[in-house]
Every structure is written in C-alpha cells, then in structure tokens.
Amino acid sequence: MKTNAKGEGVQRVAVFGATGSIGKSTLDLIALHPDRFRAEILTAHRQVDRMFRDCERFRPSCVVMTDPEAAQALRDRLSESPVGSGVTVIDGPAGLVEAAVSPEIDMIVAGIVGAAGLPSVLAAAQSGKRILLANKEALVMAGALMVSAATSAGSVVLPVDSEHNAIFQCLGEQYRCFSTPPGVRRLLLTASGGPFRAWDKERMFSATVGQAIAHPNWSMGRKISVDSATMMNKGLELIEAHWLFGLSESDIDIVVHPQSIVHSMVEFQDGSTLAQLGSPDMRTPIACAMSWPQRIHAPVKALDWTGHQRLDFEPPDPVRFPSLTLARESLRAGGANSAVLNAANEIAVQAFLDEQIRFGEIFGIVESTLSAMAPQAGRLPESVDALLAVDQEARAIASAHVAEMRR
Ligand code: NAD
Ligand code: MG
C-alpha cells in the first residue's frame, strides 16, 4: 500500500461501473480525498467519452471496457493523449473478474447494474477483497454462494445501498455482515414509494418511461429508477437484507416514508429502535463504506431542523405494488427462485425502457416467469455456472412473455 504525506495508507480503489450513478459519486469522493484514496482501476460497459475524461482526471493504471469495440475506441483515444501509455485497457467480461482479484487494489466498489455484476463480485469475495456493495442483484441472485465465499475467504462486505448502509450503521462498529446481529427483533426498510406512490392502478398501468424514471427524491440509473417505481427495488432490497444481516424474511418489514430522510431502522428486543437519517444523497453511504470504521467529509447537504420538517410513515400497498409479495415469496421458496425473479425483472424492465411493453405489464412477466420456472428453481445451484444457466433460462422465458405481449 502506498502512503500519503502523513504516512497513512492510500487505499487503491477499483470502481466497477465507474460511468454510472454510483461510480460517479464514488469518483467525486476520491477526487475530494486524494490523500486517502486512489482510483486504480475503472470499469464501464461502453461509455468511451466519459471513460476517456475519467482517465485524464484520475490516471488509473487499468481500465476494463466490457464492450470490445468501446475498448478499442478508448485505446485509440488514449494513444493520442499524454495519459495514454500509463493506462492498460482490457476488454470483455472476463476482464472484470481479472480486475476484481487484482493484487493492485485494496477495495472494490461494486457499482455495475444487474446480473452483469455478479461474476466480478463473487470473484472479489472468493479472493478476500473488501467489497463496497451497491450491486444488490449479486446478492439477490447468489446470496448463499456470496455468503459462503466471503466468509471462507475473509472478505469484508460493506453495504452501500442506502437502506442497508443505514442498518449497518445502526448495528455498531463491532458488527460484520453475514452474521446475525444479537438482540435484534426486526429490521425496518424504508421505501420512498417511488413516483407512483399516490397513483391509482389504472393510471400506473400506462405510465410512460419519463414518468417512471422521474424519482421524487433520488437521482439514479434508469434500471433502479424503474425498480423504485414498481417497488421491485424494495423487494430486491428485502432479499439483500436477508443475506447481509442473516435474518429471516418475516423479521424484515417495509415501511413507506415519502421524504427519504430516515434511510432504515433496526428494532431491538428491548423495544429500542435506532435509525440513520440524512439527505438522500448516495455520497453519504459511499463515504461511510469507503472510510469505515472512520468518517470522512462528503459534500452532502445537512438536514435542516429549523423548518417544518415532516417525517411520514405508512404501510406499502401490496395490491398496487405486487413486487413486494413476489420478492417475499421467492425468498420463502428458496433455491434459485430469487435469481429467477431478478432475471425476469431485468428483462421486463428493459422491455419497458425500450417501450415494448407497458409499465403495468412488468409485474405479470415476473410472476409468470416465476411460475414457469418453479419446478427447476426449487433446488439451490451449487456453482455459479449452474446458477447462470437458471438465469439464462428465466431470461428466455421472460423474453418469450414480452414477445407475446407485443403481439
Ligand atoms: P447506472 O446505470 O447509472 O450505471 C451502471 C454502470 O454499470 C455503468 O458504469 C455501466 O457502464 C455499467 N454496466 C452496465 N451494463 C454493464 C455490463 N453488461 N457489463 C459491465 N458493466 C455494465 O446504474 P446505478 O444507478 O449506478 O446502479 C448501479 C448498481 O447500484 C445497481 O445494482 C443499483 O441497484 C445499485 N444502487 C444504485 C443506487 C443509486 O443511487 N444509483 C442506490 C443504491 C443501489
Ligand atoms: Mg436502496
């Protein structure tokens, strides 16, 4: 590890999904704390312009572009620039796994969206890396594999998802993810309710892409924004919380809190409830995870307690938002059911973003894929390859449902 002027270690960070919403927030924090962090490795899918600018700004030693054409375009751009010779550009998804286990890094920020993030997160866990986990889909798909890989290799996983980071903070400095915290009665995951919290079912059914991605409180990538609108995001987070904190589905409740100020709560057996509060800005949980167990400055607006601040709470509506029930059922059914839920949801959300199906049809695609896959999804896949085979099969079924709906 390199040291700064004070002799402290400079942490070398691999930012996975560097061009996305989580990646950009992470790079903001690295830029603010050059004496503590260095962006050693950056990865992206195909955003060449943005990655080129990040190379100029952060001078990483290695970049992975999963799209080979984008990788070549980046190499061409870099070869004409003074930054060029210092950066190695790797292409293809295998490059992500290579980067995740690199001895050149001290931590990885897992900010790739969707199942594409799983192989690298799992490889990082197997090689005992410190993982700042935003990519919730990895745990939803492969929770059991992740827990056993991280525990046997001694990988420290720090949750970045704001709710899980809030719970992690409430559990205290001694707590380590993947163990069951003592004295806890239940976890309360807060949900903003998304842009359609107050819409009726009929109006929601035909909501446009623009309406679905206009989140009232958070600025995020398109996929998670649609997940917030269907509340599947909270369903995925319920599954994520189950694996991270070792509690059963029945001990995790969801409460709608439209202001997104209370990021989640832990209720203890003695009746105490601890909560973590803050402005809805991902730089807080990312900074918390980057510096844990210390604290660093993040340029986040402080809460204003002088005004008429209201904190409202209400139960979620399972009729308008069936995702919550589907997620609970998939977790109870066990095996690869949550991986099927995730795969079907990714296909349906992409079809909605591509304007192939209507918003309200997302739920039906997930539900019918889960039913169709029920016979084979009951067993727990023993390897990541077996799991990815189930994932592919679920995607094929969900895509067939999308095609039927288009006719
Ligand atoms: P985003 O769409 O803004 O960015 C996604 C990143 O992943 C980009 O850098 C993109 O290049 C990369 N990527 C996309 N497809 C890829 C592929 N096939 N192979 C390799 N890389 C690929 O997404 P985001 O909003 O930053 O979300 C990232 C993850 O963090 C998601 O799992 C999301 O659920 C989670 N998360 C995000 C937020 C948020 O505020 N954005 C909050 C909590 C959790
Ligand atoms: Mg969240």
Short mmCIF file of C-alpha atoms and ligand atoms in Angstrom, two decimals:
data_model
loop_
_atom_site.label_atom_id
_atom_site.label_comp_id
_atom_site.label_asym_id
_atom_site.label_seq_id
_atom_site.Cartn_x
_atom_site.Cartn_y
_atom_site.Cartn_z
CA MET A 1 0.00 0.00 0.00
CA LYS A 2 1.29 3.48 -0.86
CA THR A 3 1.38 6.10 1.90
CA ASN A 4 0.43 9.77 1.94
CA ALA A 5 2.44 12.67 3.41
CA LYS A 6 1.21 11.73 6.91
CA GLY A 7 2.45 8.17 6.45
CA GLU A 8 -1.11 6.78 6.27
CA GLY A 9 -2.05 4.20 3.68
CA VAL A 10 -3.57 5.41 0.41
CA GLN A 11 -6.31 2.92 -0.40
CA ARG A 12 -6.31 1.74 -4.01
CA VAL A 13 -9.88 1.52 -5.24
CA ALA A 14 -11.37 -0.38 -8.19
CA VAL A 15 -14.53 1.43 -9.26
CA PHE A 16 -16.77 -1.02 -11.10
CA GLY A 17 -19.44 0.75 -13.16
CA ALA A 18 -17.38 3.96 -12.94
CA THR A 19 -19.51 5.78 -15.54
CA GLY A 20 -22.80 5.14 -13.73
CA SER A 21 -24.55 6.96 -10.96
CA ILE A 22 -22.79 5.09 -8.10
CA GLY A 23 -19.47 5.21 -9.95
CA LYS A 24 -19.63 8.97 -10.48
CA SER A 25 -20.47 9.59 -6.81
CA THR A 26 -17.54 7.37 -5.79
CA LEU A 27 -15.16 9.25 -8.10
CA ASP A 28 -16.38 12.57 -6.61
CA LEU A 29 -15.32 11.32 -3.19
CA ILE A 30 -11.97 10.00 -4.44
CA ALA A 31 -11.29 13.40 -6.04
CA LEU A 32 -12.05 15.08 -2.70
CA HIS A 33 -9.69 12.79 -0.76
CA PRO A 34 -6.60 12.20 -2.90
CA ASP A 35 -4.54 11.71 0.27
CA ARG A 36 -6.68 8.68 1.26
CA PHE A 37 -7.87 7.06 -2.00
CA ARG A 38 -6.59 6.43 -5.49
CA ALA A 39 -8.75 5.27 -8.43
CA GLU A 40 -6.51 2.40 -9.52
CA ILE A 41 -8.94 0.50 -11.77
CA LEU A 42 -12.05 1.78 -13.55
CA THR A 43 -14.62 -0.30 -15.43
CA ALA A 44 -17.53 0.54 -17.73
CA HIS A 45 -19.60 -1.11 -20.41
CA ARG A 46 -19.33 1.18 -23.43
CA GLN A 47 -19.24 4.88 -22.46
CA VAL A 48 -15.98 5.85 -24.19
CA ASP A 49 -16.18 9.66 -23.84
CA ARG A 50 -16.89 9.58 -20.15
CA MET A 51 -14.19 6.97 -19.52
CA PHE A 52 -11.64 8.93 -21.51
CA ARG A 53 -12.33 12.02 -19.37
CA ASP A 54 -12.04 9.89 -16.20
CA CYS A 55 -8.68 8.54 -17.42
CA GLU A 56 -7.43 12.10 -17.87
CA ARG A 57 -8.71 13.10 -14.46
CA PHE A 58 -7.77 10.06 -12.35
CA ARG A 59 -4.95 8.38 -14.26
CA PRO A 60 -5.95 4.79 -13.37
CA SER A 61 -3.41 2.08 -14.15
CA CYS A 62 -6.05 -0.16 -15.70
CA VAL A 63 -9.46 0.20 -17.37
CA VAL A 64 -11.88 -2.56 -18.30
CA MET A 65 -14.43 -1.90 -21.04
CA THR A 66 -16.71 -4.92 -21.39
CA ASP A 67 -17.70 -3.96 -24.93
CA PRO A 68 -14.69 -4.80 -27.18
CA GLU A 69 -15.45 -2.08 -29.74
CA ALA A 70 -15.64 0.52 -26.99
CA ALA A 71 -12.36 -0.80 -25.58
CA GLN A 72 -10.67 -0.32 -28.97
CA ALA A 73 -12.13 3.17 -29.35
CA LEU A 74 -10.78 4.07 -25.90
CA ARG A 75 -7.32 2.67 -26.76
CA ASP A 76 -7.32 4.82 -29.92
CA ARG A 77 -8.29 7.94 -27.98
CA LEU A 78 -5.70 7.26 -25.28
CA SER A 79 -2.89 6.61 -27.79
CA GLU A 80 -3.26 10.20 -28.99
CA SER A 81 -3.25 11.63 -25.47
CA PRO A 82 -0.46 12.20 -22.93
CA VAL A 83 -2.31 9.90 -20.47
CA GLY A 84 -2.21 7.01 -22.92
CA SER A 85 0.85 4.97 -22.12
CA GLY A 86 0.07 4.72 -18.40
CA VAL A 87 -3.31 3.01 -18.82
CA THR A 88 -3.83 -0.64 -19.76
CA VAL A 89 -7.21 -1.23 -21.42
CA ILE A 90 -8.68 -4.73 -21.04
CA ASP A 91 -11.83 -5.79 -22.86
CA GLY A 92 -14.63 -8.26 -22.33
CA PRO A 93 -16.48 -9.51 -19.23
CA ALA A 94 -13.52 -11.75 -18.24
CA GLY A 95 -11.56 -8.54 -17.68
CA LEU A 96 -13.94 -7.67 -14.84
CA VAL A 97 -13.07 -10.86 -12.97
CA GLU A 98 -9.37 -10.27 -13.58
CA ALA A 99 -9.66 -6.73 -12.20
CA ALA A 100 -11.71 -7.85 -9.18
CA VAL A 101 -8.94 -10.13 -7.91
CA SER A 102 -6.03 -7.83 -8.82
CA PRO A 103 -3.35 -7.59 -6.11
CA GLU A 104 -3.08 -3.90 -7.07
CA ILE A 105 -6.31 -2.97 -5.27
CA ASP A 106 -7.41 -2.71 -1.64
CA MET A 107 -11.16 -2.41 -2.19
CA ILE A 108 -13.75 -2.69 -4.91
CA VAL A 109 -16.83 -0.54 -5.29
CA ALA A 110 -19.36 -2.85 -6.94
CA GLY A 111 -21.43 -0.37 -8.97
CA ILE A 112 -22.31 -2.39 -12.08
CA VAL A 113 -26.06 -2.66 -12.63
CA GLY A 114 -27.77 -6.05 -12.80
CA ALA A 115 -26.61 -9.64 -13.20
CA ALA A 116 -23.57 -8.46 -15.20
CA GLY A 117 -22.04 -7.52 -11.86
CA LEU A 118 -22.23 -10.98 -10.30
CA PRO A 119 -19.10 -12.78 -11.59
CA SER A 120 -16.76 -9.96 -10.53
CA VAL A 121 -18.39 -9.50 -7.11
CA LEU A 122 -18.21 -13.23 -6.46
CA ALA A 123 -14.57 -13.38 -7.59
CA ALA A 124 -13.73 -10.46 -5.27
CA ALA A 125 -15.44 -12.28 -2.38
CA GLN A 126 -13.56 -15.50 -3.14
CA SER A 127 -10.25 -13.66 -3.12
CA GLY A 128 -10.98 -11.99 0.22
CA LYS A 129 -11.30 -8.42 -1.06
CA ARG A 130 -13.02 -5.61 0.76
CA ILE A 131 -16.25 -5.08 -1.19
CA LEU A 132 -18.36 -1.93 -1.07
CA LEU A 133 -21.54 -3.42 -2.40
CA ALA A 134 -24.05 -1.38 -4.43
CA ASN A 135 -24.85 -4.16 -6.93
CA LYS A 136 -27.74 -5.68 -4.96
CA GLU A 137 -28.58 -8.04 -7.85
CA ALA A 138 -25.45 -10.09 -6.99
CA LEU A 139 -26.85 -10.95 -3.55
CA VAL A 140 -30.38 -11.46 -4.86
CA MET A 141 -29.11 -13.97 -7.43
CA ALA A 142 -26.43 -15.71 -5.46
CA GLY A 143 -26.85 -14.86 -1.78
CA ALA A 144 -25.83 -18.30 -0.49
CA LEU A 145 -22.77 -18.52 -2.76
CA MET A 146 -21.73 -14.99 -1.79
CA VAL A 147 -22.07 -15.63 1.95
CA SER A 148 -20.00 -18.82 1.81
CA ALA A 149 -17.34 -17.30 -0.48
CA ALA A 150 -16.96 -14.13 1.59
CA THR A 151 -16.95 -15.92 4.94
CA SER A 152 -14.42 -18.55 3.96
CA ALA A 153 -12.06 -16.05 2.30
CA GLY A 154 -12.50 -13.38 5.00
CA SER A 155 -13.86 -10.80 2.57
CA VAL A 156 -15.29 -7.74 4.34
CA VAL A 157 -18.54 -6.64 2.70
CA LEU A 158 -19.74 -3.11 3.42
CA PRO A 159 -23.24 -2.25 2.18
CA VAL A 160 -23.57 0.86 0.01
CA ASP A 161 -27.29 0.58 -0.73
CA SER A 162 -28.60 3.40 1.50
CA GLU A 163 -31.06 1.24 3.50
CA HIS A 164 -28.52 -1.47 4.21
CA ASN A 165 -25.84 1.05 4.97
CA ALA A 166 -28.26 2.66 7.45
CA ILE A 167 -28.89 -0.70 9.15
CA PHE A 168 -25.17 -1.45 9.16
CA GLN A 169 -24.52 1.86 10.91
CA CYS A 170 -27.26 1.15 13.49
CA LEU A 171 -25.71 -2.24 14.30
CA GLY A 172 -22.50 -0.66 15.59
CA GLU A 173 -18.80 -0.88 14.85
CA GLN A 174 -18.36 -4.48 16.03
CA TYR A 175 -20.90 -5.85 13.58
CA ARG A 176 -19.77 -7.80 10.49
CA CYS A 177 -22.10 -8.53 7.57
CA PHE A 178 -23.30 -12.11 7.05
CA SER A 179 -23.57 -12.74 10.81
CA THR A 180 -26.90 -12.47 12.63
CA PRO A 181 -26.81 -9.40 14.89
CA PRO A 182 -27.66 -10.23 18.52
CA GLY A 183 -30.66 -8.65 20.23
CA VAL A 184 -32.46 -7.59 17.06
CA ARG A 185 -36.23 -8.03 16.83
CA ARG A 186 -36.72 -6.79 13.27
CA LEU A 187 -35.34 -4.61 10.51
CA LEU A 188 -37.45 -1.83 9.02
CA LEU A 189 -36.52 -0.99 5.46
CA THR A 190 -37.83 2.40 4.44
CA ALA A 191 -39.13 2.99 0.89
CA SER A 192 -39.92 6.33 -0.71
CA GLY A 193 -42.85 4.71 -2.55
CA GLY A 194 -41.43 5.99 -5.84
CA PRO A 195 -43.09 8.34 -8.33
CA PHE A 196 -46.38 6.39 -8.36
CA ARG A 197 -46.93 6.17 -4.61
CA ALA A 198 -50.20 8.07 -4.86
CA TRP A 199 -51.30 6.94 -8.36
CA ASP A 200 -54.23 4.58 -8.90
CA LYS A 201 -53.65 1.22 -10.54
CA GLU A 202 -55.18 2.11 -13.93
CA ARG A 203 -53.15 5.30 -14.31
CA MET A 204 -49.97 3.47 -13.23
CA PHE A 205 -50.56 0.71 -15.78
CA SER A 206 -49.88 3.01 -18.71
CA ALA A 207 -47.25 5.28 -17.14
CA THR A 208 -44.53 6.44 -19.54
CA VAL A 209 -40.79 5.83 -19.25
CA GLY A 210 -40.26 9.52 -18.48
CA GLN A 211 -42.76 9.35 -15.60
CA ALA A 212 -41.28 6.11 -14.23
CA ILE A 213 -37.69 7.32 -14.11
CA ALA A 214 -38.56 10.68 -12.51
CA HIS A 215 -37.81 9.66 -8.93
CA PRO A 216 -39.08 12.22 -6.41
CA ASN A 217 -36.00 12.13 -4.11
CA TRP A 218 -33.06 10.21 -5.58
CA SER A 219 -31.10 10.64 -8.81
CA MET A 220 -30.15 7.15 -10.02
CA GLY A 221 -29.59 4.98 -13.12
CA ARG A 222 -32.60 4.07 -15.30
CA LYS A 223 -32.96 0.45 -14.21
CA ILE A 224 -33.07 1.12 -10.46
CA SER A 225 -35.35 4.11 -11.09
CA VAL A 226 -37.92 1.83 -12.78
CA ASP A 227 -37.43 -0.68 -9.94
CA SER A 228 -38.29 2.09 -7.49
CA ALA A 229 -41.44 2.90 -9.45
CA THR A 230 -42.60 -0.76 -9.38
CA MET A 231 -41.24 -1.08 -5.81
CA MET A 232 -39.35 -4.15 -7.02
CA ASN A 233 -36.32 -2.25 -5.74
CA LYS A 234 -37.66 -2.73 -2.20
CA GLY A 235 -38.36 -6.37 -2.94
CA LEU A 236 -34.76 -6.86 -4.10
CA GLU A 237 -33.59 -4.96 -1.02
CA LEU A 238 -35.58 -7.24 1.25
CA ILE A 239 -33.70 -10.20 -0.22
CA GLU A 240 -30.43 -8.27 0.01
CA ALA A 241 -31.11 -7.54 3.71
CA HIS A 242 -31.90 -11.19 4.39
CA TRP A 243 -28.45 -12.26 3.14
CA LEU A 244 -26.45 -9.35 4.54
CA PHE A 245 -27.90 -9.45 8.04
CA GLY A 246 -28.80 -13.14 8.42
CA LEU A 247 -32.44 -12.52 9.38
CA SER A 248 -35.44 -14.34 8.01
CA GLU A 249 -37.88 -12.68 5.64
CA SER A 250 -40.56 -12.50 8.36
CA ASP A 251 -38.24 -10.34 10.53
CA ILE A 252 -37.82 -7.70 7.82
CA ASP A 253 -40.62 -5.18 7.34
CA ILE A 254 -41.08 -2.47 4.76
CA VAL A 255 -42.43 0.94 5.61
CA VAL A 256 -43.16 3.72 3.12
CA HIS A 257 -41.53 7.02 4.10
CA PRO A 258 -42.02 9.54 1.28
CA GLN A 259 -39.38 12.07 2.43
CA SER A 260 -36.42 9.61 2.18
CA ILE A 261 -34.76 11.11 5.28
CA VAL A 262 -34.86 8.04 7.53
CA HIS A 263 -32.86 5.53 5.50
CA SER A 264 -33.87 2.47 7.56
CA MET A 265 -34.22 1.32 11.16
CA VAL A 266 -33.34 -1.52 13.49
CA GLU A 267 -35.76 -2.53 16.24
CA PHE A 268 -34.07 -4.29 19.17
CA GLN A 269 -35.56 -6.82 21.57
CA ASP A 270 -35.69 -4.28 24.43
CA GLY A 271 -38.02 -2.04 22.41
CA SER A 272 -35.34 0.46 21.26
CA THR A 273 -35.43 1.49 17.62
CA LEU A 274 -32.33 3.02 16.05
CA ALA A 275 -32.48 4.86 12.74
CA GLN A 276 -29.98 6.55 10.45
CA LEU A 277 -31.03 9.87 8.90
CA GLY A 278 -29.56 12.06 6.20
CA SER A 279 -30.23 13.87 2.94
CA PRO A 280 -30.99 11.49 0.06
CA ASP A 281 -27.51 11.56 -1.47
CA MET A 282 -25.57 8.35 -2.16
CA ARG A 283 -22.29 10.05 -1.34
CA THR A 284 -23.14 9.58 2.36
CA PRO A 285 -23.38 5.76 2.34
CA ILE A 286 -20.48 5.50 -0.13
CA ALA A 287 -18.27 7.73 2.06
CA CYS A 288 -19.30 5.74 5.13
CA ALA A 289 -18.32 2.46 3.47
CA MET A 290 -15.08 3.85 1.99
CA SER A 291 -13.77 5.13 5.30
CA TRP A 292 -15.39 2.61 7.68
CA PRO A 293 -14.92 2.48 10.65
CA GLN A 294 -13.73 6.10 10.44
CA ARG A 295 -15.65 9.04 8.96
CA ILE A 296 -14.63 11.34 6.11
CA HIS A 297 -16.11 14.52 4.72
CA ALA A 298 -18.75 14.15 2.00
CA PRO A 299 -20.21 17.22 0.27
CA VAL A 300 -23.78 16.40 1.25
CA LYS A 301 -26.44 18.92 2.29
CA ALA A 302 -27.07 18.79 6.04
CA LEU A 303 -30.62 18.23 7.24
CA ASP A 304 -32.43 21.42 8.16
CA TRP A 305 -34.20 21.08 11.53
CA THR A 306 -35.32 24.70 11.69
CA GLY A 307 -38.03 24.41 9.01
CA HIS A 308 -41.26 22.47 9.00
CA GLN A 309 -39.61 19.09 8.56
CA ARG A 310 -42.15 16.26 8.45
CA LEU A 311 -41.42 12.57 8.61
CA ASP A 312 -44.37 10.49 7.41
CA PHE A 313 -44.69 6.71 7.51
CA GLU A 314 -47.33 4.40 6.00
CA PRO A 315 -47.61 0.71 5.11
CA PRO A 316 -46.92 -0.28 1.48
CA ASP A 317 -49.87 -1.22 -0.75
CA PRO A 318 -49.38 -4.84 -1.87
CA VAL A 319 -52.23 -4.60 -4.40
CA ARG A 320 -50.77 -1.79 -6.50
CA PHE A 321 -47.21 -3.00 -5.87
CA PRO A 322 -47.26 -6.82 -6.15
CA SER A 323 -43.43 -6.87 -6.42
CA LEU A 324 -43.16 -6.91 -2.65
CA THR A 325 -45.18 -10.12 -2.39
CA LEU A 326 -43.35 -11.70 -5.34
CA ALA A 327 -39.99 -10.98 -3.70
CA ARG A 328 -41.09 -12.38 -0.32
CA GLU A 329 -42.48 -15.50 -1.98
CA SER A 330 -39.30 -16.05 -3.99
CA LEU A 331 -37.21 -15.82 -0.83
CA ARG A 332 -39.51 -18.23 1.04
CA ALA A 333 -39.43 -20.68 -1.89
CA GLY A 334 -35.61 -20.63 -1.71
CA GLY A 335 -33.31 -22.34 -4.20
CA ALA A 336 -32.82 -20.27 -7.33
CA ASN A 337 -36.21 -18.54 -7.14
CA SER A 338 -34.78 -15.13 -6.30
CA ALA A 339 -32.40 -15.45 -9.26
CA VAL A 340 -35.44 -16.14 -11.46
CA LEU A 341 -37.23 -13.11 -10.00
CA ASN A 342 -34.19 -10.96 -10.75
CA ALA A 343 -33.72 -12.27 -14.30
CA ALA A 344 -37.40 -11.82 -15.22
CA ASN A 345 -37.40 -8.35 -13.71
CA GLU A 346 -34.29 -7.31 -15.66
CA ILE A 347 -35.87 -8.47 -18.93
CA ALA A 348 -39.23 -6.84 -18.17
CA VAL A 349 -37.68 -3.52 -17.08
CA GLN A 350 -35.50 -3.39 -20.21
CA ALA A 351 -38.56 -4.15 -22.38
CA PHE A 352 -40.41 -1.30 -20.67
CA LEU A 353 -37.46 1.08 -21.13
CA ASP A 354 -37.39 0.05 -24.82
CA GLU A 355 -41.14 0.82 -24.98
CA GLN A 356 -42.02 -2.77 -25.92
CA ILE A 357 -44.40 -3.31 -23.00
CA ARG A 358 -46.45 -1.13 -20.70
CA PHE A 359 -45.43 -0.32 -17.13
CA GLY A 360 -48.18 -2.44 -15.56
CA GLU A 361 -47.10 -5.47 -17.60
CA ILE A 362 -43.79 -5.74 -15.76
CA PHE A 363 -45.45 -7.46 -12.79
CA GLY A 364 -47.15 -10.12 -14.91
CA ILE A 365 -43.92 -11.03 -16.69
CA VAL A 366 -42.11 -11.55 -13.39
CA GLU A 367 -44.99 -13.55 -11.94
CA SER A 368 -45.47 -15.83 -14.94
CA THR A 369 -41.70 -16.47 -15.25
CA LEU A 370 -41.57 -17.46 -11.57
CA SER A 371 -44.50 -19.90 -12.08
CA ALA A 372 -42.99 -21.39 -15.25
CA MET A 373 -39.59 -21.88 -13.61
CA ALA A 374 -40.95 -23.17 -10.26
CA PRO A 375 -40.19 -26.87 -10.94
CA GLN A 376 -36.48 -26.33 -11.68
CA ALA A 377 -35.89 -23.29 -9.44
CA GLY A 378 -36.56 -25.10 -6.15
CA ARG A 379 -33.06 -26.54 -5.92
CA LEU A 380 -30.11 -24.43 -4.83
CA PRO A 381 -27.49 -24.33 -7.61
CA GLU A 382 -24.14 -25.48 -6.26
CA SER A 383 -21.98 -23.50 -8.64
CA VAL A 384 -22.13 -20.11 -10.26
CA ASP A 385 -22.32 -21.79 -13.69
CA ALA A 386 -25.41 -23.76 -12.65
CA LEU A 387 -26.94 -20.57 -11.34
CA LEU A 388 -26.18 -18.67 -14.54
CA ALA A 389 -27.85 -21.48 -16.51
CA VAL A 390 -31.06 -20.94 -14.48
CA ASP A 391 -30.68 -17.19 -15.01
CA GLN A 392 -30.44 -17.70 -18.79
CA GLU A 393 -33.46 -19.99 -18.87
CA ALA A 394 -35.53 -17.47 -16.89
CA ARG A 395 -34.45 -14.71 -19.29
CA ALA A 396 -35.56 -16.80 -22.28
CA ILE A 397 -38.99 -17.41 -20.71
CA ALA A 398 -39.42 -13.77 -19.72
CA SER A 399 -38.39 -12.65 -23.23
CA ALA A 400 -40.98 -15.02 -24.73
CA HIS A 401 -43.63 -13.41 -22.49
CA VAL A 402 -42.52 -9.97 -23.69
CA ALA A 403 -42.82 -11.14 -27.31
CA GLU A 404 -46.35 -12.47 -26.65
CA MET A 405 -47.40 -9.14 -25.15
CA ARG A 406 -46.16 -7.26 -28.20
CA ARG A 407 -48.44 -9.28 -30.48
P1 NAD B 1 -26.15 3.10 -13.84
O1 NAD B 1 -27.00 2.58 -14.92
O2 NAD B 1 -26.11 4.56 -13.59
O3 NAD B 1 -24.63 2.61 -14.07
C1 NAD B 1 -24.35 1.28 -14.35
C2 NAD B 1 -22.87 1.06 -14.59
O4 NAD B 1 -22.70 -0.33 -14.92
C3 NAD B 1 -22.28 1.86 -15.75
O5 NAD B 1 -20.97 2.25 -15.44
C4 NAD B 1 -22.26 0.87 -16.92
O6 NAD B 1 -21.21 1.10 -17.83
C5 NAD B 1 -22.04 -0.44 -16.18
N1 NAD B 1 -22.65 -1.56 -16.92
C6 NAD B 1 -23.91 -1.63 -17.41
N2 NAD B 1 -24.10 -2.81 -18.05
C7 NAD B 1 -22.94 -3.50 -17.95
C8 NAD B 1 -22.50 -4.77 -18.42
N3 NAD B 1 -23.30 -5.57 -19.13
N4 NAD B 1 -21.24 -5.16 -18.14
C9 NAD B 1 -20.41 -4.35 -17.43
N5 NAD B 1 -20.76 -3.13 -16.97
C10 NAD B 1 -22.02 -2.71 -17.22
O7 NAD B 1 -26.58 2.31 -12.50
P2 NAD B 1 -26.55 2.81 -10.99
O8 NAD B 1 -27.79 3.55 -10.70
O9 NAD B 1 -25.24 3.45 -10.68
O10 NAD B 1 -26.68 1.43 -10.21
C11 NAD B 1 -25.59 0.55 -10.08
C12 NAD B 1 -25.92 -0.51 -9.03
O11 NAD B 1 -26.01 0.13 -7.76
C13 NAD B 1 -27.26 -1.21 -9.26
O12 NAD B 1 -27.15 -2.54 -8.85
C14 NAD B 1 -28.21 -0.47 -8.33
O13 NAD B 1 -29.28 -1.28 -7.89
C15 NAD B 1 -27.28 -0.13 -7.18
N6 NAD B 1 -27.70 1.06 -6.42
C16 NAD B 1 -27.73 2.27 -7.04
C17 NAD B 1 -28.13 3.39 -6.33
C18 NAD B 1 -28.14 4.75 -6.98
O14 NAD B 1 -28.42 5.74 -6.31
N7 NAD B 1 -27.86 4.88 -8.26
C19 NAD B 1 -28.53 3.27 -4.99
C20 NAD B 1 -28.48 2.01 -4.40
C21 NAD B 1 -28.05 0.91 -5.12
MG MG B 2 -31.67 1.42 -1.74
#
